[in-house]
Amino acid sequence: DRLNLGVGAYRTEAGAPWVLPVVREAEARLLASGVDKEYLPIDGLAAFNDATARLLLGDASPALAGGRVATIQGLSGTGSLRLGAAFIAKFLPPGTTVYCSDPTWGNHFNIFGDAGLGTKRYRYFDPATIGLDFEGLMADLGAAPPGSVIVLHGCAHNPTGVDPSREQWGAIADLCASRGLIPFFDVAYQGFASGDLDADAWAPRFFAHEKGLELLVAQSYSKNLGLYGERVGALNFVLADPATAGRVLSQAKRIARALYSNPPAHGARIVAAVVGDPALFGQWKVEMATMAGRIKAVRTRLAAELAAAAPGRDWGFVTRQIGMLSFTGLTPPQVARMTAVHHVYMTGDGRISLAGLSEAKAPYLAAAMADVIKEA
Ligand code: PMP
């Protein structure tokens, strides 16, 4: 019955890793076409960069039509964030601070810190509601010095699974505009969170198109295409004018050249093949919706099982949260008892990955959670 809920990758209902059939098909076509192993250009595969920017900003993007976007292929989400961090460290004024949500994906602090940047936290999560601390967030960002960089999770916030509403995103964008803050979106779950590529890219599109903000966006294909080990992603800069976009791309390439020369080809070719073929693109959307749908079904089942096992509590947060991860609100001693007594493994902050759970095992998890809540 033991459960590993620390996993950071999609698992099937049977608990196995899943290579998307559309990826297998794209790989078969690549092999058949006899692709070589030559270097890519420093900024990556052109067909990939074109596809990834359009997936992010939409086919009708005014920023893309205006030539105001600089896109460089990166080493998945992590490497794209790191490239953006190096750019900020090199070209923004000394002392520029990077604000990350409290809590955030732990690697954010490594990434920006190792690039030599100072980091601070802004309030995000309210344990009392197991939801967003919107007032705290607005107060902390409102006090950040102009020119600060604000790291925002595009969708499916890691680790909480709590996202701002569209109205709240609007207020955050207005604050960035009025205070001169620079948004840096981390988009690691586009299409994987809701099953819909457009819905999951709403926030960065809104900031770029409706609010006219300049911003950075790191993208990852680890989750939505299951390309974890292929390291495929991109860094995008949306800028005020095409001349700036040209200069920014040139400087980003200069940084990439010194860090790793040029990015890996295989995963980028898979993305370009999938997005470039209408049949494969359609198949990907179905498979993405399958992953998102399984996770939503597990959430629904878990919420129902918890309501039955521990009826005294409001378990609505389980289905309100989005994406693979859920903050349970369990305290460290409760988490310790989950592991020691029930053999349920999760991070010490009470975060679980729904990918590690199946509908069949939801009753076991709910009973264990009900038990540790009673004990504490
Ligand atoms: N950002 C967030 C918020 C993540 O959750 C992840 C994956 N755990 C990443 C970035 C980067 O993942 P990768 O480097 O595999 O794209």
mmCIF file of C-alpha atoms and ligand atoms in Angstrom:
data_model
loop_
_atom_site.group_PDB
_atom_site.id
_atom_site.type_symbol
_atom_site.label_atom_id
_atom_site.label_comp_id
_atom_site.label_asym_id
_atom_site.label_seq_id
_atom_site.Cartn_x
_atom_site.Cartn_y
_atom_site.Cartn_z
ATOM 1 C CA ASP A 1 0.000 0.000 0.000
ATOM 2 C CA ARG A 2 2.994 2.288 0.312
ATOM 3 C CA LEU A 3 2.665 5.478 -1.720
ATOM 4 C CA ASN A 4 5.367 7.686 -3.231
ATOM 5 C CA LEU A 5 3.762 11.103 -3.535
ATOM 6 C CA GLY A 6 7.086 12.900 -3.979
ATOM 7 C CA VAL A 7 7.345 12.107 -7.688
ATOM 8 C CA GLY A 8 7.799 15.102 -9.973
ATOM 9 C CA ALA A 9 6.784 13.360 -13.192
ATOM 10 C CA TYR A 10 3.533 12.041 -14.645
ATOM 11 C CA ARG A 11 2.598 8.445 -13.848
ATOM 12 C CA THR A 12 -0.210 6.346 -15.298
ATOM 13 C CA GLU A 13 -3.071 4.989 -13.197
ATOM 14 C CA ALA A 14 -0.872 1.864 -12.831
ATOM 15 C CA GLY A 15 2.007 3.999 -11.506
ATOM 16 C CA ALA A 16 4.258 3.712 -14.570
ATOM 17 C CA PRO A 17 6.102 6.450 -16.524
ATOM 18 C CA TRP A 18 4.445 7.285 -19.855
ATOM 19 C CA VAL A 19 6.148 8.063 -23.170
ATOM 20 C CA LEU A 20 3.431 9.832 -25.160
ATOM 21 C CA PRO A 21 2.510 7.834 -28.289
ATOM 22 C CA VAL A 22 2.770 11.090 -30.279
ATOM 23 C CA VAL A 23 6.419 11.352 -29.201
ATOM 24 C CA ARG A 24 7.098 7.779 -30.367
ATOM 25 C CA GLU A 25 5.479 8.608 -33.705
ATOM 26 C CA ALA A 26 7.492 11.820 -34.136
ATOM 27 C CA GLU A 27 10.694 9.923 -33.270
ATOM 28 C CA ALA A 28 9.889 7.204 -35.809
ATOM 29 C CA ARG A 29 9.444 9.862 -38.495
ATOM 30 C CA LEU A 30 12.701 11.578 -37.514
ATOM 31 C CA LEU A 31 14.622 8.290 -37.700
ATOM 32 C CA ALA A 32 13.060 7.433 -41.052
ATOM 33 C CA SER A 33 14.034 10.843 -42.425
ATOM 34 C CA GLY A 34 17.700 10.136 -41.568
ATOM 35 C CA VAL A 35 18.352 13.196 -39.363
ATOM 36 C CA ASP A 36 22.021 13.902 -38.700
ATOM 37 C CA LYS A 37 23.828 14.761 -35.473
ATOM 38 C CA GLU A 38 25.266 18.125 -36.512
ATOM 39 C CA TYR A 39 25.302 21.084 -34.125
ATOM 40 C CA LEU A 40 22.264 23.326 -33.914
ATOM 41 C CA PRO A 41 22.817 27.096 -34.168
ATOM 42 C CA ILE A 42 23.560 28.825 -30.820
ATOM 43 C CA ASP A 43 19.938 29.956 -30.488
ATOM 44 C CA GLY A 44 18.605 26.494 -31.342
ATOM 45 C CA LEU A 45 16.373 24.949 -33.977
ATOM 46 C CA ALA A 46 14.530 27.666 -35.929
ATOM 47 C CA ALA A 47 11.406 25.546 -36.439
ATOM 48 C CA PHE A 48 11.291 24.836 -32.698
ATOM 49 C CA ASN A 49 11.759 28.491 -31.731
ATOM 50 C CA ASP A 50 8.983 29.528 -34.077
ATOM 51 C CA ALA A 51 6.647 26.810 -32.748
ATOM 52 C CA THR A 52 7.404 27.423 -29.079
ATOM 53 C CA ALA A 53 6.853 31.196 -29.287
ATOM 54 C CA ARG A 54 3.529 30.650 -31.080
ATOM 55 C CA LEU A 55 2.416 28.045 -28.532
ATOM 56 C CA LEU A 56 3.209 30.475 -25.753
ATOM 57 C CA LEU A 57 1.831 33.718 -27.172
ATOM 58 C CA GLY A 58 -0.802 32.410 -29.581
ATOM 59 C CA ASP A 59 -1.020 32.484 -33.377
ATOM 60 C CA ALA A 60 -2.682 35.907 -33.269
ATOM 61 C CA SER A 61 -0.018 37.445 -30.985
ATOM 62 C CA PRO A 62 0.491 41.146 -31.779
ATOM 63 C CA ALA A 63 3.942 40.916 -30.163
ATOM 64 C CA LEU A 64 4.979 38.142 -32.578
ATOM 65 C CA ALA A 65 3.436 39.927 -35.567
ATOM 66 C CA GLY A 66 5.353 43.059 -34.589
ATOM 67 C CA GLY A 67 8.707 41.231 -34.386
ATOM 68 C CA ARG A 68 8.978 42.185 -30.712
ATOM 69 C CA VAL A 69 9.786 38.705 -29.370
ATOM 70 C CA ALA A 70 13.287 37.268 -28.942
ATOM 71 C CA THR A 71 13.228 33.477 -28.500
ATOM 72 C CA ILE A 72 16.240 31.295 -27.756
ATOM 73 C CA GLN A 73 16.091 27.543 -27.224
ATOM 74 C CA GLY A 74 17.188 26.623 -23.704
ATOM 75 C CA LEU A 75 18.056 23.535 -21.673
ATOM 76 C CA SER A 76 14.469 22.857 -20.621
ATOM 77 C CA GLY A 77 12.793 25.063 -18.008
ATOM 78 C CA THR A 78 15.746 25.109 -15.624
ATOM 79 C CA GLY A 79 18.316 26.050 -18.260
ATOM 80 C CA SER A 80 16.019 28.696 -19.761
ATOM 81 C CA LEU A 81 15.518 30.278 -16.341
ATOM 82 C CA ARG A 82 19.274 30.159 -15.797
ATOM 83 C CA LEU A 83 19.933 31.865 -19.127
ATOM 84 C CA GLY A 84 17.407 34.561 -18.216
ATOM 85 C CA ALA A 85 19.088 34.936 -14.831
ATOM 86 C CA ALA A 86 22.486 35.383 -16.493
ATOM 87 C CA PHE A 87 20.986 38.013 -18.801
ATOM 88 C CA ILE A 88 19.492 39.909 -15.846
ATOM 89 C CA ALA A 89 22.773 39.737 -13.933
ATOM 90 C CA LYS A 90 24.698 41.054 -16.927
ATOM 91 C CA PHE A 91 22.401 43.778 -18.241
ATOM 92 C CA LEU A 92 20.120 45.014 -15.468
ATOM 93 C CA PRO A 93 21.477 47.524 -12.941
ATOM 94 C CA PRO A 94 23.719 46.093 -10.192
ATOM 95 C CA GLY A 95 21.674 45.227 -7.121
ATOM 96 C CA THR A 96 18.581 44.188 -9.099
ATOM 97 C CA THR A 97 16.598 41.872 -6.829
ATOM 98 C CA VAL A 98 14.592 38.843 -7.953
ATOM 99 C CA TYR A 99 11.360 38.279 -6.007
ATOM 100 C CA CYS A 100 10.051 34.717 -5.741
ATOM 101 C CA SER A 101 6.802 33.568 -4.175
ATOM 102 C CA ASP A 102 6.819 32.146 -0.632
ATOM 103 C CA PRO A 103 6.866 29.207 -1.103
ATOM 104 C CA THR A 104 8.214 28.496 -4.575
ATOM 105 C CA TRP A 105 9.907 25.688 -6.488
ATOM 106 C CA GLY A 106 13.101 25.407 -4.437
ATOM 107 C CA ASN A 107 15.397 25.524 -7.446
ATOM 108 C CA HIS A 108 14.411 29.143 -8.201
ATOM 109 C CA PHE A 109 16.656 30.339 -5.384
ATOM 110 C CA ASN A 110 19.573 28.207 -6.646
ATOM 111 C CA ILE A 111 19.123 29.385 -10.209
ATOM 112 C CA PHE A 112 18.978 33.123 -9.511
ATOM 113 C CA GLY A 113 21.432 32.975 -6.622
ATOM 114 C CA ASP A 114 24.055 31.101 -8.655
ATOM 115 C CA ALA A 115 23.758 33.775 -11.346
ATOM 116 C CA GLY A 116 24.899 36.240 -8.664
ATOM 117 C CA LEU A 117 21.496 37.847 -8.112
ATOM 118 C CA GLY A 118 19.954 38.756 -4.775
ATOM 119 C CA THR A 119 16.610 37.072 -4.075
ATOM 120 C CA LYS A 120 13.692 37.967 -1.806
ATOM 121 C CA ARG A 121 10.319 36.376 -1.120
ATOM 122 C CA TYR A 122 6.855 37.796 -1.567
ATOM 123 C CA ARG A 123 3.889 36.444 0.375
ATOM 124 C CA TYR A 124 1.824 33.964 -1.616
ATOM 125 C CA PHE A 125 0.282 31.125 0.365
ATOM 126 C CA ASP A 126 -2.161 31.492 3.240
ATOM 127 C CA PRO A 127 -2.144 28.348 5.423
ATOM 128 C CA ALA A 128 -5.426 29.400 7.046
ATOM 129 C CA THR A 129 -7.353 29.149 3.777
ATOM 130 C CA ILE A 130 -4.918 26.810 1.965
ATOM 131 C CA GLY A 131 -5.292 29.439 -0.765
ATOM 132 C CA LEU A 132 -3.703 32.624 -2.071
ATOM 133 C CA ASP A 133 -2.599 35.398 0.301
ATOM 134 C CA PHE A 134 -3.523 38.018 -2.270
ATOM 135 C CA GLU A 135 -3.290 41.015 0.054
ATOM 136 C CA GLY A 136 0.144 39.934 1.283
ATOM 137 C CA LEU A 137 1.288 39.414 -2.298
ATOM 138 C CA MET A 138 0.125 42.865 -3.393
ATOM 139 C CA ALA A 139 1.666 44.532 -0.340
ATOM 140 C CA ASP A 140 5.054 42.851 -0.847
ATOM 141 C CA LEU A 141 5.222 43.487 -4.594
ATOM 142 C CA GLY A 142 3.995 47.037 -4.003
ATOM 143 C CA ALA A 143 7.029 47.561 -1.759
ATOM 144 C CA ALA A 144 9.555 46.078 -4.240
ATOM 145 C CA PRO A 145 11.885 48.710 -5.740
ATOM 146 C CA PRO A 146 11.153 49.687 -9.367
ATOM 147 C CA GLY A 147 13.205 47.552 -11.767
ATOM 148 C CA SER A 148 12.919 44.453 -9.596
ATOM 149 C CA VAL A 149 12.273 41.134 -11.321
ATOM 150 C CA ILE A 150 9.148 39.256 -10.217
ATOM 151 C CA VAL A 151 9.089 35.495 -10.806
ATOM 152 C CA LEU A 152 5.534 34.345 -11.525
ATOM 153 C CA HIS A 153 4.353 30.801 -12.186
ATOM 154 C CA GLY A 154 2.370 30.926 -15.434
ATOM 155 C CA CYS A 155 -0.047 28.268 -14.209
ATOM 156 C CA ALA A 156 -0.208 25.403 -11.700
ATOM 157 C CA HIS A 157 1.969 27.041 -9.036
ATOM 158 C CA ASN A 158 4.657 24.716 -7.645
ATOM 159 C CA PRO A 159 4.423 23.640 -4.820
ATOM 160 C CA THR A 160 0.977 24.928 -3.780
ATOM 161 C CA GLY A 161 -1.279 24.270 -6.816
ATOM 162 C CA VAL A 162 -2.824 27.681 -6.008
ATOM 163 C CA ASP A 163 -3.067 30.214 -8.872
ATOM 164 C CA PRO A 164 -4.361 33.797 -8.856
ATOM 165 C CA SER A 165 -7.786 34.321 -10.441
ATOM 166 C CA ARG A 166 -7.938 36.275 -13.714
ATOM 167 C CA GLU A 167 -9.069 39.348 -11.805
ATOM 168 C CA GLN A 168 -6.112 38.972 -9.427
ATOM 169 C CA TRP A 169 -3.723 38.511 -12.375
ATOM 170 C CA GLY A 170 -5.096 41.813 -13.719
ATOM 171 C CA ALA A 171 -4.226 43.590 -10.479
ATOM 172 C CA ILE A 172 -0.741 42.033 -10.427
ATOM 173 C CA ALA A 173 -0.133 43.159 -14.029
ATOM 174 C CA ASP A 174 -1.292 46.700 -13.215
ATOM 175 C CA LEU A 175 1.044 46.760 -10.230
ATOM 176 C CA CYS A 176 3.979 45.633 -12.413
ATOM 177 C CA ALA A 177 3.129 48.400 -14.899
ATOM 178 C CA SER A 178 2.693 51.172 -12.348
ATOM 179 C CA ARG A 179 5.751 50.195 -10.248
ATOM 180 C CA GLY A 180 8.069 49.361 -13.165
ATOM 181 C CA LEU A 181 8.502 45.730 -12.102
ATOM 182 C CA ILE A 182 9.739 43.167 -14.626
ATOM 183 C CA PRO A 183 7.678 39.955 -14.763
ATOM 184 C CA PHE A 184 9.604 36.722 -15.378
ATOM 185 C CA PHE A 185 7.092 33.942 -16.021
ATOM 186 C CA ASP A 186 8.065 30.343 -15.383
ATOM 187 C CA VAL A 187 5.770 28.280 -17.638
ATOM 188 C CA ALA A 188 6.513 24.648 -16.785
ATOM 189 C CA TYR A 189 3.010 23.205 -17.143
ATOM 190 C CA GLN A 190 1.377 24.697 -20.271
ATOM 191 C CA GLY A 191 -1.401 22.321 -21.345
ATOM 192 C CA PHE A 192 -0.534 19.876 -18.588
ATOM 193 C CA ALA A 193 -2.432 21.814 -15.920
ATOM 194 C CA SER A 194 -5.874 22.246 -17.476
ATOM 195 C CA GLY A 195 -5.464 20.109 -20.602
ATOM 196 C CA ASP A 196 -5.747 23.270 -22.733
ATOM 197 C CA LEU A 197 -2.633 25.001 -24.127
ATOM 198 C CA ASP A 198 -4.393 28.365 -24.491
ATOM 199 C CA ALA A 199 -6.037 28.421 -21.062
ATOM 200 C CA ASP A 200 -2.714 27.631 -19.357
ATOM 201 C CA ALA A 201 -0.931 30.462 -21.220
ATOM 202 C CA TRP A 202 -3.578 33.043 -20.340
ATOM 203 C CA ALA A 203 -1.527 34.987 -17.776
ATOM 204 C CA PRO A 204 1.642 35.707 -19.809
ATOM 205 C CA ARG A 205 -0.465 36.491 -22.906
ATOM 206 C CA PHE A 206 -2.568 38.911 -20.860
ATOM 207 C CA PHE A 207 0.514 40.658 -19.431
ATOM 208 C CA ALA A 208 2.119 40.927 -22.895
ATOM 209 C CA HIS A 209 -0.871 41.770 -25.061
ATOM 210 C CA GLU A 210 -3.494 43.441 -22.876
ATOM 211 C CA LYS A 211 -1.129 45.279 -20.560
ATOM 212 C CA GLY A 212 1.729 45.847 -23.025
ATOM 213 C CA LEU A 213 4.383 44.819 -20.487
ATOM 214 C CA GLU A 214 7.917 43.809 -21.381
ATOM 215 C CA LEU A 215 8.627 40.422 -19.824
ATOM 216 C CA LEU A 216 10.612 37.205 -19.848
ATOM 217 C CA VAL A 217 9.119 33.723 -20.123
ATOM 218 C CA ALA A 218 10.870 30.391 -19.568
ATOM 219 C CA GLN A 219 9.138 27.358 -21.098
ATOM 220 C CA SER A 220 9.552 23.637 -20.492
ATOM 221 C CA TYR A 221 8.405 20.574 -22.427
ATOM 222 C CA SER A 222 9.219 18.180 -19.590
ATOM 223 C CA LYS A 223 5.656 17.767 -18.362
ATOM 224 C CA ASN A 224 3.335 18.609 -21.256
ATOM 225 C CA LEU A 225 5.177 16.431 -23.795
ATOM 226 C CA GLY A 226 6.844 14.136 -21.253
ATOM 227 C CA LEU A 227 10.327 15.048 -22.559
ATOM 228 C CA TYR A 228 11.905 15.218 -19.092
ATOM 229 C CA GLY A 229 15.326 13.829 -19.983
ATOM 230 C CA GLU A 230 15.566 15.453 -23.417
ATOM 231 C CA ARG A 231 15.968 18.934 -21.887
ATOM 232 C CA VAL A 232 13.859 20.977 -24.270
ATOM 233 C CA GLY A 233 12.558 24.440 -23.512
ATOM 234 C CA ALA A 234 12.990 28.080 -24.428
ATOM 235 C CA LEU A 235 13.561 31.569 -23.089
ATOM 236 C CA ASN A 236 11.387 34.291 -24.609
ATOM 237 C CA PHE A 237 11.702 38.052 -24.199
ATOM 238 C CA VAL A 238 8.675 40.149 -25.147
ATOM 239 C CA LEU A 239 9.976 43.659 -25.810
ATOM 240 C CA ALA A 240 8.769 47.123 -26.713
ATOM 241 C CA ASP A 241 10.184 47.206 -30.240
ATOM 242 C CA PRO A 242 11.817 44.932 -32.860
ATOM 243 C CA ALA A 243 15.221 46.648 -32.690
ATOM 244 C CA THR A 244 15.462 45.828 -28.973
ATOM 245 C CA ALA A 245 14.376 42.250 -29.708
ATOM 246 C CA GLY A 246 17.255 41.900 -32.174
ATOM 247 C CA ARG A 247 19.800 43.240 -29.714
ATOM 248 C CA VAL A 248 18.489 41.105 -26.843
ATOM 249 C CA LEU A 249 18.641 37.941 -28.944
ATOM 250 C CA SER A 250 22.204 38.743 -29.968
ATOM 251 C CA GLN A 251 23.245 39.187 -26.318
ATOM 252 C CA ALA A 252 21.358 36.087 -25.159
ATOM 253 C CA LYS A 253 23.244 34.077 -27.800
ATOM 254 C CA ARG A 254 26.505 35.512 -26.496
ATOM 255 C CA ILE A 255 25.641 34.198 -23.019
ATOM 256 C CA ALA A 256 24.525 30.772 -24.329
ATOM 257 C CA ARG A 257 27.731 30.440 -26.346
ATOM 258 C CA ALA A 258 29.827 30.731 -23.208
ATOM 259 C CA LEU A 259 27.582 28.464 -21.098
ATOM 260 C CA TYR A 260 27.001 25.480 -23.418
ATOM 261 C CA SER A 261 27.613 26.592 -27.048
ATOM 262 C CA ASN A 262 24.360 25.238 -28.461
ATOM 263 C CA PRO A 263 21.341 23.289 -27.233
ATOM 264 C CA PRO A 264 20.434 19.602 -27.789
ATOM 265 C CA ALA A 265 18.685 18.777 -31.055
ATOM 266 C CA HIS A 266 16.562 15.694 -30.475
ATOM 267 C CA GLY A 267 13.818 17.079 -28.218
ATOM 268 C CA ALA A 268 13.541 20.297 -30.220
ATOM 269 C CA ARG A 269 13.020 18.250 -33.382
ATOM 270 C CA ILE A 270 10.259 16.278 -31.653
ATOM 271 C CA VAL A 271 8.433 19.469 -30.637
ATOM 272 C CA ALA A 272 8.808 20.957 -34.129
ATOM 273 C CA ALA A 273 7.563 17.707 -35.733
ATOM 274 C CA VAL A 274 4.544 17.478 -33.418
ATOM 275 C CA VAL A 275 3.500 21.113 -33.661
ATOM 276 C CA GLY A 276 4.244 21.318 -37.380
ATOM 277 C CA ASP A 277 1.948 18.450 -38.375
ATOM 278 C CA PRO A 278 -1.797 19.053 -37.838
ATOM 279 C CA ALA A 279 -2.530 15.356 -37.173
ATOM 280 C CA LEU A 280 0.291 15.007 -34.624
ATOM 281 C CA PHE A 281 -0.616 18.342 -33.027
ATOM 282 C CA GLY A 282 -4.185 17.104 -32.596
ATOM 283 C CA GLN A 283 -2.957 13.821 -31.137
ATOM 284 C CA TRP A 284 -0.741 15.678 -28.648
ATOM 285 C CA LYS A 285 -3.696 17.738 -27.434
ATOM 286 C CA VAL A 286 -5.677 14.545 -26.809
ATOM 287 C CA GLU A 287 -2.791 12.929 -24.928
ATOM 288 C CA MET A 288 -2.195 16.084 -22.883
ATOM 289 C CA ALA A 289 -5.876 16.148 -21.967
ATOM 290 C CA THR A 290 -5.572 12.495 -20.941
ATOM 291 C CA MET A 291 -2.810 13.354 -18.452
ATOM 292 C CA ALA A 292 -4.595 16.425 -17.103
ATOM 293 C CA GLY A 293 -7.865 14.486 -16.964
ATOM 294 C CA ARG A 294 -6.394 11.625 -14.940
ATOM 295 C CA ILE A 295 -4.967 14.061 -12.424
ATOM 296 C CA LYS A 296 -8.284 15.900 -12.141
ATOM 297 C CA ALA A 297 -10.109 12.588 -11.676
ATOM 298 C CA VAL A 298 -7.698 11.650 -8.892
ATOM 299 C CA ARG A 299 -8.322 15.039 -7.234
ATOM 300 C CA THR A 300 -12.082 14.562 -7.391
ATOM 301 C CA ARG A 301 -11.839 11.049 -5.976
ATOM 302 C CA LEU A 302 -9.446 12.103 -3.209
ATOM 303 C CA ALA A 303 -11.674 15.028 -2.194
ATOM 304 C CA ALA A 304 -14.672 12.683 -1.968
ATOM 305 C CA GLU A 305 -12.724 10.106 0.045
ATOM 306 C CA LEU A 306 -11.437 12.794 2.427
ATOM 307 C CA ALA A 307 -14.927 14.204 2.924
ATOM 308 C CA ALA A 308 -16.067 10.707 3.885
ATOM 309 C CA ALA A 309 -13.044 9.852 6.087
ATOM 310 C CA ALA A 310 -12.757 13.222 7.875
ATOM 311 C CA PRO A 311 -16.063 15.033 7.430
ATOM 312 C CA GLY A 312 -15.255 17.777 9.949
ATOM 313 C CA ARG A 313 -12.942 19.617 7.538
ATOM 314 C CA ASP A 314 -13.341 21.641 4.360
ATOM 315 C CA TRP A 315 -11.532 19.601 1.688
ATOM 316 C CA GLY A 316 -12.585 21.894 -1.165
ATOM 317 C CA PHE A 317 -8.998 23.023 -1.684
ATOM 318 C CA VAL A 318 -8.090 19.620 -3.150
ATOM 319 C CA THR A 319 -10.196 20.271 -6.258
ATOM 320 C CA ARG A 320 -9.641 24.060 -6.268
ATOM 321 C CA GLN A 321 -5.885 23.566 -6.638
ATOM 322 C CA ILE A 322 -4.587 22.980 -10.155
ATOM 323 C CA GLY A 323 -1.864 20.845 -11.725
ATOM 324 C CA MET A 324 0.041 17.858 -10.502
ATOM 325 C CA LEU A 325 0.808 19.155 -7.019
ATOM 326 C CA SER A 326 -1.267 19.784 -3.944
ATOM 327 C CA PHE A 327 -0.458 21.470 -0.659
ATOM 328 C CA THR A 328 -2.352 19.396 1.901
ATOM 329 C CA GLY A 329 -1.909 21.694 4.878
ATOM 330 C CA LEU A 330 -0.449 18.780 6.882
ATOM 331 C CA THR A 331 2.041 19.930 9.510
ATOM 332 C CA PRO A 332 5.603 18.500 9.737
ATOM 333 C CA PRO A 333 4.665 16.135 12.617
ATOM 334 C CA GLN A 334 1.648 14.943 10.649
ATOM 335 C CA VAL A 335 3.849 14.395 7.579
ATOM 336 C CA ALA A 336 6.284 12.422 9.747
ATOM 337 C CA ARG A 337 3.439 10.188 10.937
ATOM 338 C CA MET A 338 2.217 9.714 7.356
ATOM 339 C CA THR A 339 5.614 8.232 6.558
ATOM 340 C CA ALA A 340 6.329 6.339 9.777
ATOM 341 C CA VAL A 341 2.921 4.739 10.246
ATOM 342 C CA HIS A 342 1.272 4.728 6.828
ATOM 343 C CA HIS A 343 4.276 4.576 4.475
ATOM 344 C CA VAL A 344 3.063 7.565 2.491
ATOM 345 C CA TYR A 345 6.043 9.583 1.261
ATOM 346 C CA MET A 346 5.756 13.338 0.516
ATOM 347 C CA THR A 347 7.852 16.482 0.953
ATOM 348 C CA GLY A 348 8.169 17.740 4.515
ATOM 349 C CA ASP A 349 6.075 20.836 3.768
ATOM 350 C CA GLY A 350 2.995 18.646 3.163
ATOM 351 C CA ARG A 351 3.137 18.752 -0.636
ATOM 352 C CA ILE A 352 1.869 15.722 -2.517
ATOM 353 C CA SER A 353 2.110 14.889 -6.215
ATOM 354 C CA LEU A 354 -1.216 13.635 -7.521
ATOM 355 C CA ALA A 355 0.734 11.951 -10.319
ATOM 356 C CA GLY A 356 1.926 9.420 -7.767
ATOM 357 C CA LEU A 357 -1.644 8.583 -6.778
ATOM 358 C CA SER A 358 -4.314 6.487 -8.503
ATOM 359 C CA GLU A 359 -8.059 6.567 -8.015
ATOM 360 C CA ALA A 360 -7.773 3.057 -6.601
ATOM 361 C CA LYS A 361 -5.335 4.198 -3.908
ATOM 362 C CA ALA A 362 -7.181 7.417 -3.016
ATOM 363 C CA PRO A 363 -9.149 5.718 -0.180
ATOM 364 C CA TYR A 364 -5.902 4.520 1.428
ATOM 365 C CA LEU A 365 -4.429 8.042 1.308
ATOM 366 C CA ALA A 366 -7.629 9.600 2.656
ATOM 367 C CA ALA A 367 -7.744 7.155 5.571
ATOM 368 C CA ALA A 368 -4.089 7.865 6.398
ATOM 369 C CA MET A 369 -4.660 11.644 6.295
ATOM 370 C CA ALA A 370 -7.756 11.330 8.459
ATOM 371 C CA ASP A 371 -5.706 9.327 10.962
ATOM 372 C CA VAL A 372 -2.798 11.790 11.267
ATOM 373 C CA ILE A 373 -5.155 14.763 11.592
ATOM 374 C CA LYS A 374 -6.925 13.041 14.475
ATOM 375 C CA GLU A 375 -3.621 12.196 16.200
ATOM 376 C CA ALA A 376 -2.070 15.659 16.065
HETATM 377 N N1 PMP B 1 9.760 25.422 -12.963
HETATM 378 C C1 PMP B 1 8.890 24.753 -12.213
HETATM 379 C C2 PMP B 1 7.918 25.527 -11.398
HETATM 380 C C3 PMP B 1 8.907 23.359 -12.182
HETATM 381 O O1 PMP B 1 8.019 22.716 -11.417
HETATM 382 C C4 PMP B 1 9.845 22.669 -12.970
HETATM 383 C C5 PMP B 1 9.884 21.177 -12.963
HETATM 384 N N2 PMP B 1 9.845 20.576 -11.735
HETATM 385 C C6 PMP B 1 10.730 23.425 -13.747
HETATM 386 C C7 PMP B 1 10.660 24.790 -13.719
HETATM 387 C C8 PMP B 1 11.802 22.887 -14.628
HETATM 388 O O2 PMP B 1 11.786 21.631 -15.086
HETATM 389 P P1 PMP B 1 12.690 21.238 -16.340
HETATM 390 O O3 PMP B 1 14.038 21.829 -16.126
HETATM 391 O O4 PMP B 1 12.660 19.768 -16.381
HETATM 392 O O5 PMP B 1 12.011 21.837 -17.530
#
